[in-house]
Coordinates of C-alpha atoms in Angstrom, one line a residue:
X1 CA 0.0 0.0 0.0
X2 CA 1.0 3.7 -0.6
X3 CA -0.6 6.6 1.5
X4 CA -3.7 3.8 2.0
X5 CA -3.9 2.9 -2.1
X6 CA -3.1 0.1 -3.6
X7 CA -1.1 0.4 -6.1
X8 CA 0.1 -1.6 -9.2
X9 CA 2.9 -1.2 -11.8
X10 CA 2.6 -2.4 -15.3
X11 CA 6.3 -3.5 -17.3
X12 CA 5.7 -4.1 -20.6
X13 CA 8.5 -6.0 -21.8
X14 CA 10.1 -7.5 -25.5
X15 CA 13.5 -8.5 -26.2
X16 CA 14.5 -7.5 -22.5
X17 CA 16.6 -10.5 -21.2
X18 CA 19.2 -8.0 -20.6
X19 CA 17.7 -6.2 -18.4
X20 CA 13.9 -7.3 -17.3
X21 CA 15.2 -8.4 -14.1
X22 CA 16.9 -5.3 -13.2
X23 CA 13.9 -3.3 -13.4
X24 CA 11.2 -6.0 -11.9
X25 CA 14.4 -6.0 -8.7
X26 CA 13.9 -1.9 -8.7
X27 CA 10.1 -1.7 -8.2
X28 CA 9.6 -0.3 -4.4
X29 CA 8.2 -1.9 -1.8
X30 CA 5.1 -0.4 -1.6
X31 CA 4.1 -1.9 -4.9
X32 CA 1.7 -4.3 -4.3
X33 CA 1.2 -6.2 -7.9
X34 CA 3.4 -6.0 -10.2
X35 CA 2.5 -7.0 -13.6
X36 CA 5.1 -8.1 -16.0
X37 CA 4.1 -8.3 -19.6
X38 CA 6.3 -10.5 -22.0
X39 CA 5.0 -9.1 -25.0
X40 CA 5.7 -12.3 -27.7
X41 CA 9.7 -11.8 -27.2
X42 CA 11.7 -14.0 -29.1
X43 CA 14.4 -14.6 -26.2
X44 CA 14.6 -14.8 -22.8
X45 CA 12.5 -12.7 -21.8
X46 CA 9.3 -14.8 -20.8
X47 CA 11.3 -17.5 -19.2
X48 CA 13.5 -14.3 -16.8
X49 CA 10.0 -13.4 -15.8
X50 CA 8.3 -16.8 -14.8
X51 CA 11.8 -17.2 -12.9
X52 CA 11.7 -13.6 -11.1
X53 CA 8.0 -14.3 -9.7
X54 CA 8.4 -17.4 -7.9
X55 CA 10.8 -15.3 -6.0
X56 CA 8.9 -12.0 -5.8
X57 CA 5.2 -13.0 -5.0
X58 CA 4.1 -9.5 -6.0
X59 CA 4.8 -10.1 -9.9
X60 CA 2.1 -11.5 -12.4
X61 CA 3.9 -12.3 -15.5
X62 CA 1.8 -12.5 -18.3
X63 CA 2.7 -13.6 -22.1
X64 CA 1.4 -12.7 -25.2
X65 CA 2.1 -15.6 -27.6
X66 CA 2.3 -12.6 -30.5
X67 CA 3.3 -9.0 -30.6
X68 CA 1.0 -6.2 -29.9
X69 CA 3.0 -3.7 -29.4
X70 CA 4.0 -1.9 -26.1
X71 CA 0.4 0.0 -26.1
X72 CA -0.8 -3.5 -26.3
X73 CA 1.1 -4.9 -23.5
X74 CA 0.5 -2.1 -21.5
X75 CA -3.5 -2.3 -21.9
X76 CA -3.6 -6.0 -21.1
X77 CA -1.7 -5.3 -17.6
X78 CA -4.2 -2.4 -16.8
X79 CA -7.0 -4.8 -17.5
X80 CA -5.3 -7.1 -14.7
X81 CA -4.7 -4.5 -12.7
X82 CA -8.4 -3.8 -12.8
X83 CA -9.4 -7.0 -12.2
X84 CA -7.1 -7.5 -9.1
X85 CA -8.9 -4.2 -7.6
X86 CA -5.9 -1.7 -7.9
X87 CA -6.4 2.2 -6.9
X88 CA -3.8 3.3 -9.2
X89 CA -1.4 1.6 -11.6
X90 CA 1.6 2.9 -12.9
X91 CA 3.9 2.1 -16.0
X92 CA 7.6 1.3 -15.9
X93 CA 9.4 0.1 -19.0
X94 CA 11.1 -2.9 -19.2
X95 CA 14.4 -1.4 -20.0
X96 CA 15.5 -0.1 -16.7
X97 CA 15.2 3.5 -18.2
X98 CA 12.8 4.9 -15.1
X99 CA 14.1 5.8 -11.9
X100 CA 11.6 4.0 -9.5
X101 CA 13.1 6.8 -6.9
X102 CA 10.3 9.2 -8.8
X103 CA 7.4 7.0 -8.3
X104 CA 6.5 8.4 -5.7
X105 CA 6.3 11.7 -7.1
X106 CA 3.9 10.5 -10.2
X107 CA 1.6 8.9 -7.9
X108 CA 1.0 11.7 -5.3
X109 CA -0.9 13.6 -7.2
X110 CA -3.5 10.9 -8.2
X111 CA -3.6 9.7 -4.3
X112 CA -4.7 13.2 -4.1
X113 CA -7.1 13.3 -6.3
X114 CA -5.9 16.5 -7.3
X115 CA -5.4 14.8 -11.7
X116 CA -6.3 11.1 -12.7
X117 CA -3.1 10.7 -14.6
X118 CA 0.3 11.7 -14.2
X119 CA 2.9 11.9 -16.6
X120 CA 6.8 12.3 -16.5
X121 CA 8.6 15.6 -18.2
X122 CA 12.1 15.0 -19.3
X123 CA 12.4 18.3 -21.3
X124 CA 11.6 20.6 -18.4
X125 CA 15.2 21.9 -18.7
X126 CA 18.8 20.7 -20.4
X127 CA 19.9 18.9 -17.1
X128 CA 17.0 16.7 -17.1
X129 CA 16.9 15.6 -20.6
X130 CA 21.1 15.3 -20.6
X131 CA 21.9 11.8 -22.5
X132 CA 18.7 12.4 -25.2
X133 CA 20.2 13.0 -28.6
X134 CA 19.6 16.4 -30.4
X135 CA 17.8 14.5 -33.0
X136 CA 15.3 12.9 -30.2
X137 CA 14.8 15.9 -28.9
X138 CA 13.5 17.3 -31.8
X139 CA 11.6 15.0 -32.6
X140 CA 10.4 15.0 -29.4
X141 CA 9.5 18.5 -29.6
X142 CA 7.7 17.9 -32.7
X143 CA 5.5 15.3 -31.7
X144 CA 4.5 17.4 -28.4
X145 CA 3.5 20.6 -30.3
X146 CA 1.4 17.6 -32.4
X147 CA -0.4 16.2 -28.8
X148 CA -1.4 19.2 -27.7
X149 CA -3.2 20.1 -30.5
X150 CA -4.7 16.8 -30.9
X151 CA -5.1 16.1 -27.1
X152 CA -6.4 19.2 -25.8
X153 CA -3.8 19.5 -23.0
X154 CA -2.0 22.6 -24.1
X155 CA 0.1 22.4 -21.1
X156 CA 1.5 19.0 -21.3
X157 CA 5.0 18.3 -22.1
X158 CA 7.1 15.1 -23.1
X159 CA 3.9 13.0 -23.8
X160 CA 5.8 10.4 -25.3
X161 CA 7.1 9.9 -21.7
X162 CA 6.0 6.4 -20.7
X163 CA 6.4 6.4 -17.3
X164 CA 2.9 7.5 -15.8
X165 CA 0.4 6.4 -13.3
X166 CA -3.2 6.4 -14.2
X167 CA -6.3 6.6 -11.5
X168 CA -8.8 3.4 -11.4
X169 CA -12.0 5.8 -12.7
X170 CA -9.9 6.7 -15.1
X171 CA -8.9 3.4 -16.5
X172 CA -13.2 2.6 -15.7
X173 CA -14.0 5.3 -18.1
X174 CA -11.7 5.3 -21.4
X175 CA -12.3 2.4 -23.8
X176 CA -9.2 0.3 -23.2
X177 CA -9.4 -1.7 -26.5
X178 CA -10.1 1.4 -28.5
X179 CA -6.3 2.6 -27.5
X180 CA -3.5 2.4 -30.1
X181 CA -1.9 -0.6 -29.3
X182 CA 2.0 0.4 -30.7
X183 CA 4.3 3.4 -30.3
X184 CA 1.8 6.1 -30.4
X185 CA -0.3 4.7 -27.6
X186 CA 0.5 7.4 -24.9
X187 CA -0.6 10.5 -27.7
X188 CA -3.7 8.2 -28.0
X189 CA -4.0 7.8 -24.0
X190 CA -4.0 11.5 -23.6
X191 CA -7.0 12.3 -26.3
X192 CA -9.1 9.4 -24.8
X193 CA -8.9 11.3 -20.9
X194 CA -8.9 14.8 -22.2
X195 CA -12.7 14.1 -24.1
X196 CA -14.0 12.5 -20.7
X197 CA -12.5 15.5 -19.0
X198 CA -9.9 14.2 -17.0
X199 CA -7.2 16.3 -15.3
X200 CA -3.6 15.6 -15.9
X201 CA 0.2 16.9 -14.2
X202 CA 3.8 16.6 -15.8
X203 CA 5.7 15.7 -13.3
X204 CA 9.2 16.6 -14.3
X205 CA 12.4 14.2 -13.6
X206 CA 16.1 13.7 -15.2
X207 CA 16.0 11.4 -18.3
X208 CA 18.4 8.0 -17.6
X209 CA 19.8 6.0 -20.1
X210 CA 21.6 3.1 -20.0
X211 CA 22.4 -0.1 -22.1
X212 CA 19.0 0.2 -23.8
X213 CA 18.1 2.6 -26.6
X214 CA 15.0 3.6 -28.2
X215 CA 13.5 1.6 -31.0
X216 CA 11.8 4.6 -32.5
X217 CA 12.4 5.5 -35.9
X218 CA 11.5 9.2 -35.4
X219 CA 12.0 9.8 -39.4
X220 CA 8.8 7.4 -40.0
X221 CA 7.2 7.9 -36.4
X222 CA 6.4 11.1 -36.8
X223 CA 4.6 10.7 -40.5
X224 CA 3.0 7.7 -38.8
X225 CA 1.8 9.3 -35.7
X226 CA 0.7 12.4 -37.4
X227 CA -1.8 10.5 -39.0
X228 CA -2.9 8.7 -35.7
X229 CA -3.4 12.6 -34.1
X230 CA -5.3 14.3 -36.6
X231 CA -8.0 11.1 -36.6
X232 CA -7.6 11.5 -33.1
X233 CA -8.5 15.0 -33.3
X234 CA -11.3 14.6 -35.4
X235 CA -12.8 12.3 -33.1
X236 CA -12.4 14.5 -29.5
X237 CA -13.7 17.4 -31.5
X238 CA -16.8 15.1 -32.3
X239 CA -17.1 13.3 -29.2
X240 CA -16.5 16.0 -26.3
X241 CA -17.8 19.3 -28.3
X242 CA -20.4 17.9 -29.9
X243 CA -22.0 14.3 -28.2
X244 CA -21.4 15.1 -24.7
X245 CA -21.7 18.5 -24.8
X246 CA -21.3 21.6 -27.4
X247 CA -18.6 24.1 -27.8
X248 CA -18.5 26.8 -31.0
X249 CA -14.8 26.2 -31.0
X250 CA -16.0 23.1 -33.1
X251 CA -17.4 25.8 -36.1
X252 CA -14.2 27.9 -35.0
X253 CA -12.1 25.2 -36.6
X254 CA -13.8 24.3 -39.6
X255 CA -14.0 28.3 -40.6
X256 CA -10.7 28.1 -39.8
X257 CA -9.7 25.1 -42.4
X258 CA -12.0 26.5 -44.8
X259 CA -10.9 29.8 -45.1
X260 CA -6.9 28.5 -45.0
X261 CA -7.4 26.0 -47.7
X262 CA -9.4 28.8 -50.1
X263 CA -6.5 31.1 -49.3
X264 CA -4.0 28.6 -50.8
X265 CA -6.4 28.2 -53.5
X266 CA -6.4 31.8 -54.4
X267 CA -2.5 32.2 -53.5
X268 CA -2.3 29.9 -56.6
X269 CA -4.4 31.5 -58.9
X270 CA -2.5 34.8 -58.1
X271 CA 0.7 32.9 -59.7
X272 CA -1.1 31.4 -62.7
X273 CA -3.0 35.0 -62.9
X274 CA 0.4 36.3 -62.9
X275 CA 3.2 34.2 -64.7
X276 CA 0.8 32.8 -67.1
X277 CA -2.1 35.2 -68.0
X278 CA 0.7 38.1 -67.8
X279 CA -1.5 40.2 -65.5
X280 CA -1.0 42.4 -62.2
X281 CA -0.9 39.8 -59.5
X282 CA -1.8 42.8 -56.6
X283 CA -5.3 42.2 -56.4
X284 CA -5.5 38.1 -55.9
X285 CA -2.1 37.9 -53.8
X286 CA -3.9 40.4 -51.5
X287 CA -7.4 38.6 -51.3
X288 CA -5.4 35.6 -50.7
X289 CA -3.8 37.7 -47.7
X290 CA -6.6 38.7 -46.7
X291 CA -8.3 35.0 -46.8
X292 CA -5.6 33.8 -45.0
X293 CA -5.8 36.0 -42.0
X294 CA -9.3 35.2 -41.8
X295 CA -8.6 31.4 -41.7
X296 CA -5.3 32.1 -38.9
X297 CA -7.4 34.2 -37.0
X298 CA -10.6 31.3 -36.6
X299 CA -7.8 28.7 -35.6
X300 CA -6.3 30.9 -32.9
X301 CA -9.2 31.6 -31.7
X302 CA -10.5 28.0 -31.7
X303 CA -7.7 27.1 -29.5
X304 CA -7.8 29.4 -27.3
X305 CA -11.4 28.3 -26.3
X306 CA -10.2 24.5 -26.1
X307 CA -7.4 26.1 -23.6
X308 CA -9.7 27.7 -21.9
X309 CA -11.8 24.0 -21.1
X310 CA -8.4 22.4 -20.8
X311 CA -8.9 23.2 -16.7
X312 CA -12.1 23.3 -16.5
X313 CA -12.0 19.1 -15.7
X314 CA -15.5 18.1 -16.4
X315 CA -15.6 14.0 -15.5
X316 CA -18.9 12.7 -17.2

């Protein structure tokens, strides 16, 4: 038990033999289940667990016969977690990259009740996120502007940060088998809890890397999760504007995509007006100006409104 809850930690684990048992060995002892996933590994990995929980009572190992992805393995051990009654269950990879010394710190805010999940920051400042390559970090970057326009939680930072801990309502609410099961799966987390109104923290800590390094491809994750975000957009827009409640910011941002696309529209009849009809290109380069900052203006104005609701934390 922590502070009265019980809690549960989730290790999603493939191709790990190197160093599954280091982490399952750093999980604190006030972890009361812990639930290591051996997502279809081809080595060692399985075996290391089934060996590690006759010695630790505390660890469930379970096996997935096939891949599924980390999101995957991480859904099937908050469905255990579920069933075994947990108050809050919290994520660890199996890499040995999280520093079970901040644990604590992710979970206080959910014994609080003051957010439902909690989230590690990395990129709070240089010191922290010392060892992540420049090219990560960009990427990283990237993909966070990305989230928060998908997600709705404009104040988030690092959400590809898998080390969290996630409230039992929470995990009650969202559609678990609706979640993106691969890399991909924590953007897709964060768009599930901000429709149903749930409140989230960063809680910042050092990045620490060791023997393990990532296995994103960052030149084809981003293309790939893009993709994922805007449906995921589409759908929170949908869902929490316009089924369980109604917000104009909806209308806000299709002005706003209307009006930008007709202002690339005229922005290329302004060329063709002038390079191949030979005539004054003043008039359509300005209405395509003009357009423009009609379509900017609806989109920054849409945002703000779904800023302005990000703290509002309406739990249906």
């Amino acid at each position: 038990m922590y502070r009265n809850k019980k809690i549960g930690v989730v290790i999603p684990a493939y191709k790990e033999e190197l160093l599954i048992v280091p982490t399952l060995e750093s999980v604190p002892d006030f972890v009361d289940q812990v639930y290591a996933v051996n997502d279809g590994s081809p080595d060692q990995t399985g075996s290391l667990i089934d060996s590690y929980a006759e010695k630790d009572k505390r660890v469930v190992p379970i096996h997935h016969e096939k891949n599924k992805g980390v999101g995957g393995a991480i859904i099937s051990g908050y469905k255990q977690a579920l069933s075994d009654g947990m108050d809050i269950v919290a994520v660890m990879a199996g890499d040995n990259q999280m520093d079970p010394a901040f644990l604590p710190e992710l979970l206080d805010p959910v014994v609080e009740g003051v957010v439902d999940y909690s989230v590690g920051n990395r990129l709070v400042n240089e010191k922290f996120r010392q060892g992540m390559s420049t090219w990560r970090f960009l990427g990283n970057s990237v993909l966070t502007l990305l989230t928060k326009i998908a997600s709705g939680y404009w104040q988030l930072m690092d959400p590809q940060n898998g080390y969290t801990a996630i409230s039992r309502r929470a995990l009650e609410t969202i559609s678990l088998d609706a979640i993106y099961p691969r890399y991909g799966y924590c953007n897709d987390l964060l768009v599930w809890l901000n429709t149903f109104g749930f409140r989230v923290r960063n809680v910042p800590h050092p990045a620490r890397y060791g023997l393990e390094r990532s296995k994103i491809k960052y030149s084809t994750y981003i293309v790939r999760l893009s993709w994922l975000l805007l449906n995921a957009f589409i759908w929170r827009m949908k869902t929490k504007y316009v089924v369980l409640s109604f917000h104009p910011l909806v209308f806000f941002y299709c002005a706003g995509v209307f009006f930008t696309f007709i202002s690339f529209l005229f922005g290329i009849y302004a060329l063709w007006f002038k390079f191949v009809e030979k005539n004054p290109i003043f008039v359509p380069a300005v209405v395509s100006v003009i357009v423009f900052g009609i379509g900017v203006q609806f989109l920054l104005s849409a945002m703000m409104f779904d800023m302005q609701e990000e703290n509002k934390g309406t739990w249906y």
